[in-house]
Amino acid sequence: MACRIIDGKAIAAEITQELKGKVAEFTRRYGSPPLLSVVLVGDDPASHVYVRRKERACGEVGIGFERHHLPAGTSQAELVELVRRLGRRSDVDGILVQLPLPDSISEQAILAEVDPAKDVDGFHPVNAGLLFTGGKGIVPGTPRGILELIRRTGIELQGKEAVVVGRSNIVGKPTAMLLLQENATVTLAHSRTRDLAAVCRRADVLVVAAGRPRLITAEHVKPGAVVIDVGVNRMPDGSLAGDVDFESVKEVAGYLTPVPGGVGPMTIAMLLSNTLEAAAARREAAGS
Ligand code: NAD
């Protein structure tokens, strides 16, 4: 069977189109659009690019956007104060603190200050805990995007063997929890896993989020498997490479996501979706 390339860009565009309608309906109903507030500290060029992308994406679907750009020398206390202020503002529906933060600031301490109801990145311990216990919280964009890609491609997860490579709090662990919720049998592999190739070859669905260019080759993949490449690695020649060796793996896999154009566009689409849902939940809770 020829490998089917999963077009994340097209699926994300479809979701964006759907969101446009939902945001317009929200705005008609409540009188103003949802508002996403993004906090950016320092001058990391990649972070600026990501924030601009988020701003553009909000604009496309009609979600309001505001940016708080603080200098690199901002103290942890000042940042805590801003995040708390945004939490108190009734017009702010979503709060996103762009990572990484400068070394002098504890990311964990800041993320814990975000109001869980406005935590559209889903990184607050309350939302992580709700995901773990099967409650209804806000799910981080990348894992949610991965599951949505799989769902919209028509792939059934129940009873399948799923292997996730990478155990970060923002991708690997939440993705494993979502696959478990879909009744897959889940293995979480990481840098200390023995014989990674043998573990990966068990997978009907293989999700790779290790940040190691071309870590996964044909020998890691069971024929016909679904392979989702989350990795984004900047190569010395300036090009982008995934964690999966696309050329060799496409000869073996049944489905494969490209980099770029796979998981990446889904992450932003899910951020928009989280913002709209957080706004709707707050308005409903307020009884307006
Ligand atoms: P991370 O560095 O926090 O975690 C990497 C994980 O990979 C660790 O748990 C580590 O144990 C595991 N790992 C590292 N080397 C390994 C090896 N040789 N074998 C097996 N496991 C190994 O990274 P992260 O934040 O989870 O991101 C992972 C990748 O996904 C990065 O390339 C990142 O840029 C990308 N990413 C993409 C998106 C997107 O929207 N497309 C979003 C988030 C992250």
Short mmCIF file of C-alpha atoms in Angstrom, two decimals, residues 38-287:
data_model
loop_
_atom_site.label_atom_id
_atom_site.label_comp_id
_atom_site.label_asym_id
_atom_site.label_seq_id
_atom_site.Cartn_x
_atom_site.Cartn_y
_atom_site.Cartn_z
CA VAL A 38 -0.05 37.02 24.79
CA VAL A 39 2.90 37.81 27.04
CA LEU A 40 6.35 37.90 25.48
CA VAL A 41 9.51 38.52 27.49
CA GLY A 42 12.79 39.47 25.82
CA ASP A 43 13.95 39.41 22.22
CA ASP A 44 14.24 35.78 21.18
CA PRO A 45 13.70 36.05 17.38
CA ALA A 46 11.93 32.67 17.09
CA SER A 47 9.50 33.65 19.87
CA HIS A 48 8.70 36.89 18.04
CA VAL A 49 7.97 34.89 14.88
CA TYR A 50 5.66 32.51 16.81
CA VAL A 51 3.79 35.39 18.44
CA ARG A 52 3.31 37.13 15.08
CA ARG A 53 1.92 33.87 13.65
CA LYS A 54 -0.53 33.61 16.52
CA GLU A 55 -1.60 37.22 16.02
CA ARG A 56 -2.17 36.63 12.31
CA ALA A 57 -4.13 33.44 12.99
CA CYS A 58 -6.37 35.25 15.51
CA GLY A 59 -6.98 37.98 12.94
CA GLU A 60 -7.98 35.39 10.33
CA VAL A 61 -10.79 33.95 12.45
CA GLY A 62 -11.83 37.21 14.16
CA ILE A 63 -10.42 36.55 17.65
CA GLY A 64 -9.15 39.69 19.40
CA PHE A 65 -5.42 39.76 20.18
CA GLU A 66 -3.24 41.84 22.47
CA ARG A 67 0.48 41.59 23.04
CA HIS A 68 2.39 42.46 26.20
CA HIS A 69 6.05 42.73 25.32
CA LEU A 70 8.34 43.04 28.35
CA PRO A 71 12.09 43.65 28.32
CA ALA A 72 14.52 40.73 28.85
CA GLY A 73 15.46 42.13 32.28
CA THR A 74 11.89 41.81 33.63
CA SER A 75 11.82 40.25 37.10
CA GLN A 76 9.79 37.20 38.03
CA ALA A 77 7.72 39.32 40.42
CA GLU A 78 6.84 41.80 37.65
CA LEU A 79 5.81 39.00 35.33
CA VAL A 80 3.71 37.35 38.06
CA GLU A 81 1.99 40.69 38.63
CA LEU A 82 1.12 41.04 34.91
CA VAL A 83 -0.17 37.46 34.60
CA ARG A 84 -2.35 37.93 37.71
CA ARG A 85 -3.68 41.23 36.34
CA LEU A 86 -4.68 39.51 33.09
CA GLY A 87 -6.37 36.82 35.16
CA ARG A 88 -8.49 39.45 36.89
CA ARG A 89 -9.47 41.30 33.70
CA SER A 90 -12.97 40.23 32.68
CA ASP A 91 -12.37 41.12 29.00
CA VAL A 92 -9.43 38.71 28.67
CA ASP A 93 -10.47 35.16 27.71
CA GLY A 94 -7.11 33.54 27.02
CA ILE A 95 -3.64 34.07 28.49
CA LEU A 96 -0.55 32.68 26.80
CA VAL A 97 2.97 33.19 28.12
CA GLN A 98 5.34 32.59 25.22
CA LEU A 99 8.13 30.16 26.14
CA PRO A 100 11.04 30.01 26.65
CA LEU A 101 11.35 32.64 29.38
CA PRO A 102 14.72 34.15 30.34
CA ASP A 103 16.80 31.89 32.63
CA SER A 104 16.24 34.20 35.60
CA ILE A 105 12.51 33.41 35.60
CA SER A 106 11.00 30.07 36.63
CA GLU A 107 8.65 28.89 33.88
CA GLN A 108 6.84 26.59 36.27
CA ALA A 109 6.23 29.41 38.73
CA ILE A 110 4.80 31.64 35.99
CA LEU A 111 2.64 28.98 34.37
CA ALA A 112 1.14 28.20 37.78
CA GLU A 113 -0.02 31.85 38.00
CA VAL A 114 -2.13 31.68 34.84
CA ASP A 115 -5.85 31.44 35.62
CA PRO A 116 -6.63 27.79 34.69
CA ALA A 117 -9.88 28.90 33.01
CA LYS A 118 -7.85 31.19 30.68
CA ASP A 119 -4.88 28.84 30.27
CA VAL A 120 -5.24 28.32 26.51
CA ASP A 121 -1.86 26.53 26.29
CA GLY A 122 -3.16 23.98 28.82
CA PHE A 123 0.11 24.01 30.80
CA HIS A 124 -1.31 24.85 34.26
CA PRO A 125 -1.06 21.94 36.74
CA VAL A 126 -4.86 22.02 37.15
CA ASN A 127 -5.38 21.42 33.43
CA ALA A 128 -2.61 18.78 33.34
CA GLY A 129 -4.32 17.07 36.29
CA LEU A 130 -7.74 17.19 34.62
CA LEU A 131 -6.27 15.56 31.52
CA PHE A 132 -4.69 12.88 33.70
CA THR A 133 -7.92 12.14 35.57
CA GLY A 134 -10.21 12.30 32.54
CA GLY A 135 -11.86 15.60 33.54
CA LYS A 136 -12.76 18.47 31.25
CA GLY A 137 -9.86 20.90 31.21
CA ILE A 138 -7.93 22.75 28.52
CA VAL A 139 -5.71 20.41 26.48
CA PRO A 140 -2.37 21.70 25.10
CA GLY A 141 -2.51 22.61 21.40
CA THR A 142 0.07 20.25 19.95
CA PRO A 143 -1.28 17.03 21.52
CA ARG A 144 -4.83 18.10 20.71
CA GLY A 145 -3.73 18.83 17.13
CA ILE A 146 -2.12 15.40 16.82
CA LEU A 147 -5.33 13.66 17.90
CA GLU A 148 -7.41 15.84 15.60
CA LEU A 149 -5.14 15.00 12.64
CA ILE A 150 -5.60 11.30 13.37
CA ARG A 151 -9.36 11.66 13.82
CA ARG A 152 -9.92 13.71 10.67
CA THR A 153 -7.83 11.24 8.66
CA GLY A 154 -10.34 8.58 9.70
CA ILE A 155 -7.89 6.44 11.68
CA GLU A 156 -9.43 4.30 14.42
CA LEU A 157 -7.42 4.19 17.67
CA GLN A 158 -9.36 1.75 19.79
CA GLY A 159 -7.25 -1.28 20.71
CA LYS A 160 -4.28 -0.10 18.63
CA GLU A 161 -0.68 -0.18 19.83
CA ALA A 162 0.50 3.44 20.13
CA VAL A 163 4.08 4.43 20.88
CA VAL A 164 4.99 8.02 21.77
CA VAL A 165 8.68 8.91 21.61
CA GLY A 166 9.41 11.79 24.03
CA ARG A 167 8.01 12.42 27.51
CA SER A 168 7.85 16.21 27.76
CA ASN A 169 5.03 17.87 29.68
CA ILE A 170 3.93 19.82 26.63
CA VAL A 171 3.90 17.09 23.98
CA GLY A 172 4.84 13.52 24.92
CA LYS A 173 2.97 13.01 28.20
CA PRO A 174 -0.31 14.74 27.23
CA THR A 175 -0.32 12.98 23.84
CA ALA A 176 0.03 9.63 25.62
CA MET A 177 -2.93 10.51 27.88
CA LEU A 178 -5.13 11.45 24.91
CA LEU A 179 -4.26 8.23 23.06
CA LEU A 180 -5.13 6.31 26.23
CA GLN A 181 -8.49 8.10 26.40
CA GLU A 182 -9.13 6.83 22.87
CA ASN A 183 -8.51 3.28 24.13
CA ALA A 184 -5.15 2.75 22.46
CA THR A 185 -2.54 0.67 24.31
CA VAL A 186 0.15 3.24 24.96
CA THR A 187 3.92 3.02 25.42
CA LEU A 188 5.90 6.13 26.29
CA ALA A 189 9.50 5.87 25.03
CA HIS A 190 12.28 8.32 25.86
CA SER A 191 16.03 8.92 25.79
CA ARG A 192 16.71 6.03 28.22
CA THR A 193 14.53 3.50 26.39
CA ARG A 194 16.45 0.36 25.49
CA ASP A 195 16.23 -0.74 21.84
CA LEU A 196 14.07 2.13 20.62
CA ALA A 197 13.71 0.53 17.17
CA ALA A 198 12.15 -2.64 18.61
CA VAL A 199 9.75 -0.62 20.80
CA CYS A 200 8.72 1.60 17.87
CA ARG A 201 8.18 -1.38 15.56
CA ARG A 202 5.33 -2.51 17.84
CA ALA A 203 3.42 0.65 16.99
CA ASP A 204 0.32 0.82 14.82
CA VAL A 205 0.50 4.55 15.60
CA LEU A 206 3.90 6.12 16.21
CA VAL A 207 4.12 9.72 17.47
CA VAL A 208 7.63 11.18 17.59
CA ALA A 209 8.44 14.27 19.67
CA ALA A 210 12.11 13.99 20.59
CA GLY A 211 13.70 17.04 18.96
CA ARG A 212 16.33 14.83 17.28
CA PRO A 213 16.55 15.23 13.50
CA ARG A 214 15.79 12.01 11.59
CA LEU A 215 15.93 9.86 14.73
CA ILE A 216 13.29 7.53 13.30
CA THR A 217 14.18 5.60 10.16
CA ALA A 218 12.51 2.77 8.22
CA GLU A 219 13.88 0.20 10.66
CA HIS A 220 11.78 1.76 13.47
CA VAL A 221 8.50 1.46 11.58
CA LYS A 222 6.08 -1.42 11.22
CA PRO A 223 4.76 -1.74 7.66
CA GLY A 224 1.53 0.25 7.28
CA ALA A 225 1.92 2.16 10.57
CA VAL A 226 0.64 5.70 11.09
CA VAL A 227 3.64 7.96 11.77
CA ILE A 228 3.15 11.44 13.23
CA ASP A 229 6.29 13.58 13.22
CA VAL A 230 6.14 16.39 15.78
CA GLY A 231 9.82 17.36 15.61
CA VAL A 232 10.92 20.72 14.26
CA ASN A 233 14.69 20.93 13.94
CA ARG A 234 16.56 23.80 12.32
CA MET A 235 19.41 22.30 10.27
CA PRO A 236 22.80 23.99 9.70
CA ASP A 237 21.78 24.88 6.10
CA GLY A 238 18.71 26.71 7.47
CA SER A 239 16.19 24.08 6.38
CA LEU A 240 13.69 22.38 8.74
CA ALA A 241 13.83 18.67 9.48
CA GLY A 242 11.48 16.50 11.48
CA ASP A 243 12.40 13.73 13.90
CA VAL A 244 11.47 11.21 11.21
CA ASP A 245 13.55 10.41 8.15
CA PHE A 246 10.75 11.18 5.69
CA GLU A 247 12.30 9.57 2.60
CA SER A 248 13.00 6.14 4.11
CA VAL A 249 9.92 6.02 6.35
CA LYS A 250 7.47 6.81 3.55
CA GLU A 251 8.50 3.55 1.91
CA VAL A 252 7.23 1.60 4.93
CA ALA A 253 4.53 3.65 6.71
CA GLY A 254 0.83 3.66 5.80
CA TYR A 255 0.38 7.32 6.79
CA LEU A 256 3.00 9.98 7.47
CA THR A 257 2.96 13.67 8.39
CA PRO A 258 5.49 15.99 6.68
CA VAL A 259 7.64 18.67 8.35
CA PRO A 260 6.78 21.44 7.76
CA GLY A 261 3.06 21.17 6.99
CA GLY A 262 2.05 18.39 9.39
CA VAL A 263 1.56 18.93 13.11
CA GLY A 264 2.78 22.56 13.15
CA PRO A 265 -0.28 24.21 11.55
CA MET A 266 -2.57 22.13 13.78
CA THR A 267 -1.00 23.55 16.94
CA ILE A 268 -2.10 27.08 16.07
CA ALA A 269 -5.56 25.96 14.95
CA MET A 270 -6.02 24.24 18.32
CA LEU A 271 -4.84 27.34 20.19
CA LEU A 272 -7.62 29.29 18.45
CA SER A 273 -10.09 26.58 19.30
CA ASN A 274 -8.98 26.57 22.95
CA THR A 275 -9.39 30.36 23.10
CA LEU A 276 -12.91 30.23 21.69
CA GLU A 277 -13.90 27.39 24.03
CA ALA A 278 -12.40 29.13 27.08
CA ALA A 279 -14.30 32.31 26.18
CA ALA A 280 -17.57 30.42 25.75
CA ALA A 281 -17.11 28.54 29.03
CA ARG A 282 -16.47 31.80 30.91
CA ARG A 283 -19.47 33.56 29.36
CA GLU A 284 -21.69 30.60 30.18
CA ALA A 285 -20.36 30.45 33.75
CA ALA A 286 -21.08 34.18 34.10
CA GLY A 287 -24.65 33.48 32.93
#
